XYZ file of C-alpha atoms in Angstrom:
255
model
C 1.041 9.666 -17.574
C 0.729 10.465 -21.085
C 1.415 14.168 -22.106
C 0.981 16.900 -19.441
C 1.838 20.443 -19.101
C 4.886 21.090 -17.843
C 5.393 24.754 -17.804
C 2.318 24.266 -15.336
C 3.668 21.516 -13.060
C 7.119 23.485 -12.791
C 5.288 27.151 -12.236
C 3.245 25.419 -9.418
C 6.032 23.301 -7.932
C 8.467 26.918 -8.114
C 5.588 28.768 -6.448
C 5.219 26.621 -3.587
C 8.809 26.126 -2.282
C 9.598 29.215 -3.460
C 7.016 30.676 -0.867
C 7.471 28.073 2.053
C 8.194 30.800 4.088
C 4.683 32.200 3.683
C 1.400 31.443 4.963
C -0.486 28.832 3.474
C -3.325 31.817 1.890
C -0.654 33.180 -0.030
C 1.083 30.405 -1.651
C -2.767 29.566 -2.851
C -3.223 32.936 -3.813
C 0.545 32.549 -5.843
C -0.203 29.138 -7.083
C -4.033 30.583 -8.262
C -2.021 33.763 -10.064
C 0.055 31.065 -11.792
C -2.693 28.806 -12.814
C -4.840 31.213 -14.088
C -1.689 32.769 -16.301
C -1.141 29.347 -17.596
C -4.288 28.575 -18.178
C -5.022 32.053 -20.886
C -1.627 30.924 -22.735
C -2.372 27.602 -23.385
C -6.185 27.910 -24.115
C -7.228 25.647 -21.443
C -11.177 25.873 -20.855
C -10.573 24.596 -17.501
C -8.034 24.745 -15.471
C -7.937 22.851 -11.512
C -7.493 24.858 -8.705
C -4.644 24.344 -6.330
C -7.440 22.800 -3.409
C -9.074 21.239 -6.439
C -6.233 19.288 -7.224
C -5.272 18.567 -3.572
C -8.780 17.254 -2.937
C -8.720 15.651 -5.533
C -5.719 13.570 -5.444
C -6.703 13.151 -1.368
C -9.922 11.220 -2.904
C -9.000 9.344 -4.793
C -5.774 7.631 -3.041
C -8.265 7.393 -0.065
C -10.558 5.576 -2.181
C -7.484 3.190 -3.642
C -6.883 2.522 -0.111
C -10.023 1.501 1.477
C -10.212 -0.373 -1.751
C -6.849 -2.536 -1.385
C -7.846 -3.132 2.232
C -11.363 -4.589 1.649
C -9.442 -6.696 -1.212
C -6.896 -8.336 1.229
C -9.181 -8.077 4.616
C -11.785 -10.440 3.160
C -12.520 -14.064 3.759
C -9.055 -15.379 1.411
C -7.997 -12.598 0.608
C -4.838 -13.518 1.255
C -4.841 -17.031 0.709
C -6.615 -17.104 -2.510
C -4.802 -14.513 -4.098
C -1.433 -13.546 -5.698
C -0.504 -12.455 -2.018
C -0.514 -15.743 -0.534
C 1.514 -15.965 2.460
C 4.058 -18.694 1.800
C 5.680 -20.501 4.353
C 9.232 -18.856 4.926
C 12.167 -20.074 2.810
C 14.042 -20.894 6.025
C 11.370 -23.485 7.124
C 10.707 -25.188 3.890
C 13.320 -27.884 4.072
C 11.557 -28.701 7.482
C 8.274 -28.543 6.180
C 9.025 -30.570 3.034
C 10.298 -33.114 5.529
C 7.098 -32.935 6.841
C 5.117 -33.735 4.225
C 7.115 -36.256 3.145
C 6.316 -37.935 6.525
C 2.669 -37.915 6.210
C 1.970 -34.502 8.237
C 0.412 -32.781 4.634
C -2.562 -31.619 6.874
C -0.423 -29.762 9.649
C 1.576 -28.084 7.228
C -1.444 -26.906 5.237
C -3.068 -25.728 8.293
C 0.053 -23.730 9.871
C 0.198 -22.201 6.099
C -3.622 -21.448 6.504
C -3.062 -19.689 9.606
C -0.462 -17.356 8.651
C -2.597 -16.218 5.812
C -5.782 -15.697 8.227
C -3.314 -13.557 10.366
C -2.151 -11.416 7.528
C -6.362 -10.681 6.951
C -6.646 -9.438 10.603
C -3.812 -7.155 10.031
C -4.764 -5.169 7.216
C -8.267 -4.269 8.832
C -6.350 -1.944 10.872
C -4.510 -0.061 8.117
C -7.127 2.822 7.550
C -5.947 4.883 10.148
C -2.216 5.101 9.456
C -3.259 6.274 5.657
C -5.556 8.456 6.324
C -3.236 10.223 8.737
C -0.670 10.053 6.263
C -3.579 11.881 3.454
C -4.147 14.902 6.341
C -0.005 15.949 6.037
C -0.227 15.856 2.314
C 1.213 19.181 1.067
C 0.871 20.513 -2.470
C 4.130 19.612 -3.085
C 3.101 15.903 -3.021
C -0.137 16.694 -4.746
C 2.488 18.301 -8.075
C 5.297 14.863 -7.650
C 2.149 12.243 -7.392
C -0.237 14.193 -10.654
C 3.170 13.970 -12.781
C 4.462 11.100 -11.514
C 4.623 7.536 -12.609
C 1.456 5.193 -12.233
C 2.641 3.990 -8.787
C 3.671 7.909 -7.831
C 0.982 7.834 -4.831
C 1.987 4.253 -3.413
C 5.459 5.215 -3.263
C 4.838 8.961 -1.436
C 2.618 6.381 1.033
C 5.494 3.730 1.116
C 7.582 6.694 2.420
C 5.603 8.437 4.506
C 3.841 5.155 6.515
C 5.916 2.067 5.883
C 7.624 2.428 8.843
C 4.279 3.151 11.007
C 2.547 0.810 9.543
C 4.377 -1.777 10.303
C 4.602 -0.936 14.017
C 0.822 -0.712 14.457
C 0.722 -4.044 12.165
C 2.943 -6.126 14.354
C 1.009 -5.852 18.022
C -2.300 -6.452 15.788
C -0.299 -9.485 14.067
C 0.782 -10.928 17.677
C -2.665 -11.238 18.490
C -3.730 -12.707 15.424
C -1.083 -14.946 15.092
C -2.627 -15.907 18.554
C -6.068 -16.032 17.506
C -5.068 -18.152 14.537
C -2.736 -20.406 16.238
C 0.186 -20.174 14.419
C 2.394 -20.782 17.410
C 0.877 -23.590 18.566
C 0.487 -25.259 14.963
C 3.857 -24.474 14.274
C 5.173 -25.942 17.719
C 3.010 -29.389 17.155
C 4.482 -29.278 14.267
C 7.985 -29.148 15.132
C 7.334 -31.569 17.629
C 5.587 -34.278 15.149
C 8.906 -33.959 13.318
C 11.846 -33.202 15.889
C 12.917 -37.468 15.636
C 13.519 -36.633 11.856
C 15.033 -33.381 12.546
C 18.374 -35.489 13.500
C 18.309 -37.724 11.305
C 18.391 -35.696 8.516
C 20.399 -33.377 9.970
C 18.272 -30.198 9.599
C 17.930 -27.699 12.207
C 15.712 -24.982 13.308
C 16.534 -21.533 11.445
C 15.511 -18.640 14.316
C 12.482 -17.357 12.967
C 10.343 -14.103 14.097
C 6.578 -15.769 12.609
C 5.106 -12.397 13.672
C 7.571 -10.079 11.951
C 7.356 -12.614 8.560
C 3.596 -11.921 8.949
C 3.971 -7.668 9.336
C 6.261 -7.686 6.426
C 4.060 -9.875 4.421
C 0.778 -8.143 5.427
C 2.632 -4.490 4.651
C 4.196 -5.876 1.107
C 0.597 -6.955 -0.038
C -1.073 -3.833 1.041
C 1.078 -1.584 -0.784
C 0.736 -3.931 -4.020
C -2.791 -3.715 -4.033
C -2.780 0.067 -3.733
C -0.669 0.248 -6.480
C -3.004 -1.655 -8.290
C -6.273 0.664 -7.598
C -3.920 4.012 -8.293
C -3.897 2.776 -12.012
C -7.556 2.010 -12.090
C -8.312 5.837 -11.254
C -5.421 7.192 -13.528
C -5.969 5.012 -16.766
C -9.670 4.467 -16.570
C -12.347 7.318 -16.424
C -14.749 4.705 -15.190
C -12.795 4.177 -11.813
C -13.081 8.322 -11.457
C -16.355 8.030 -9.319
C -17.329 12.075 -9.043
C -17.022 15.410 -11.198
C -14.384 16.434 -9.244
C -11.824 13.783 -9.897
C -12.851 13.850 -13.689
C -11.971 17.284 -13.882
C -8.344 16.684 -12.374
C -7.195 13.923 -13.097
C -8.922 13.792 -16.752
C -6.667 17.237 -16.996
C -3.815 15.959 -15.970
C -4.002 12.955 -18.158
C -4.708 14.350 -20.944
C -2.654 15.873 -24.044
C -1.364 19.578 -23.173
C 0.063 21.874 -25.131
């Protein structure tokens, strides 16, 4: 954020905890009272609406969503991208080993199918967001609008981390199934367990479906922090009148 107007953030942010007691048609009608007050003093042609700006904001985080998910669900999205899945640090020694005894292709293939299982995952992320979007209060509309470029990311990092990740890992199961990352990773213990004692490594207990979730979870978030500048820095990214109004308001120099 740039400059905004802060006697209009704080009025609106006083008005609606100071009312949480009320019904939800008179905190608008406070918040409205408040805007339009604000808005005479400081000249301001227009001025959002409390729904405006909820609506708004609601928009355009869905659309940074469905955005980061489309990024990360297609063909290498994963693999191709900064958000490559890496083989875990506690395997690498093994899998180094591995490569150094000729077994390059098994190694790239279990790395292949941990990324392909991180892709499945994220196709199921809409609904956890946009259940997280229908609870947003105005509250969270006020600490996202004057908040830092990742402001939204981090009220969804709060709010859905935790679910996410527990509707990711069943999905991730099956697609760690479906991609056979078990069974590549146990042929490829197997190829190497003779040069597991010699060299006197040993297997680190490792949860290849929770790596995956956390993974799959980190990336998402990353990428929606990515599309929430988009909208706030460039007008371009701001796809209808309504998010021009707000968000070009909100951004811009106030007095």
């Amino acid at each position: 954020m740039r400059f905004i107007n802060t006697g209009l953030i704080l009025s609106i942010f006083l008005a609606a905890t100071a009312c949480s007691n009320r019904s939800q048609e008179q905190v608008s009608e406070m918040i409205g009272s408040v805007q339009g007050q604000l808005g005479g003093a400081t000249g301001a042609s227009v001025v959002p609406s409390q729904s405006e700006a909820l609506l708004a904001t609601k928009e355009a985080l869905g659309k940074g969503v469905e955005a980061g998910i489309q990024t990360l669900a297609k063909n290498g999205g994963f693999a191709d991208s900064v958000h490559r899945v890496l083989i875990p640090a506690d395997l690498r020694k093994i899998t180094d080993l591995a490569r150094k005894s000729g077994l390059n292709p098994l190694v790239d293939r279990f790395e292949s199918s941990l990324n392909l299982a991180a892709e499945e995952a994220v196709k199921s992320a809409a609904p956890v967001f946009k259940n997280a979007l229908s609870q947003m209060t105005v509250t969270d509309v006020v600490d996202i609008l004057r908040g830092p470029p990742n402001a939204a990311t981090q009220y969804f990092q709060k709010t859905s981390e935790t679910k996410l990740n527990e509707v990711f890992l069943p999905i991730v199961k099956k697609a760690t199934d479906k991609t056979e990352v078990t069974q590549v990773y146990k042929q490829l213990i197997g190829s190497i367990k003779p040069m597991l004692a010699l060299s006197g490594l040993t297997l680190p207990p490792l949860d290849l479906d929770q790596y995956v979730t956390e993974q799959s979870s980190k990336a998402l978030f990353a990428e929606i922090a990515v599309q929430e500048k988009k909208i706030r820095e460039n007008p371009l990214e701001r796809s209808n009148a309504l998010l021009k109004k707000v968000f070009g308001y909100y951004e811009s120099p106030q007095t």
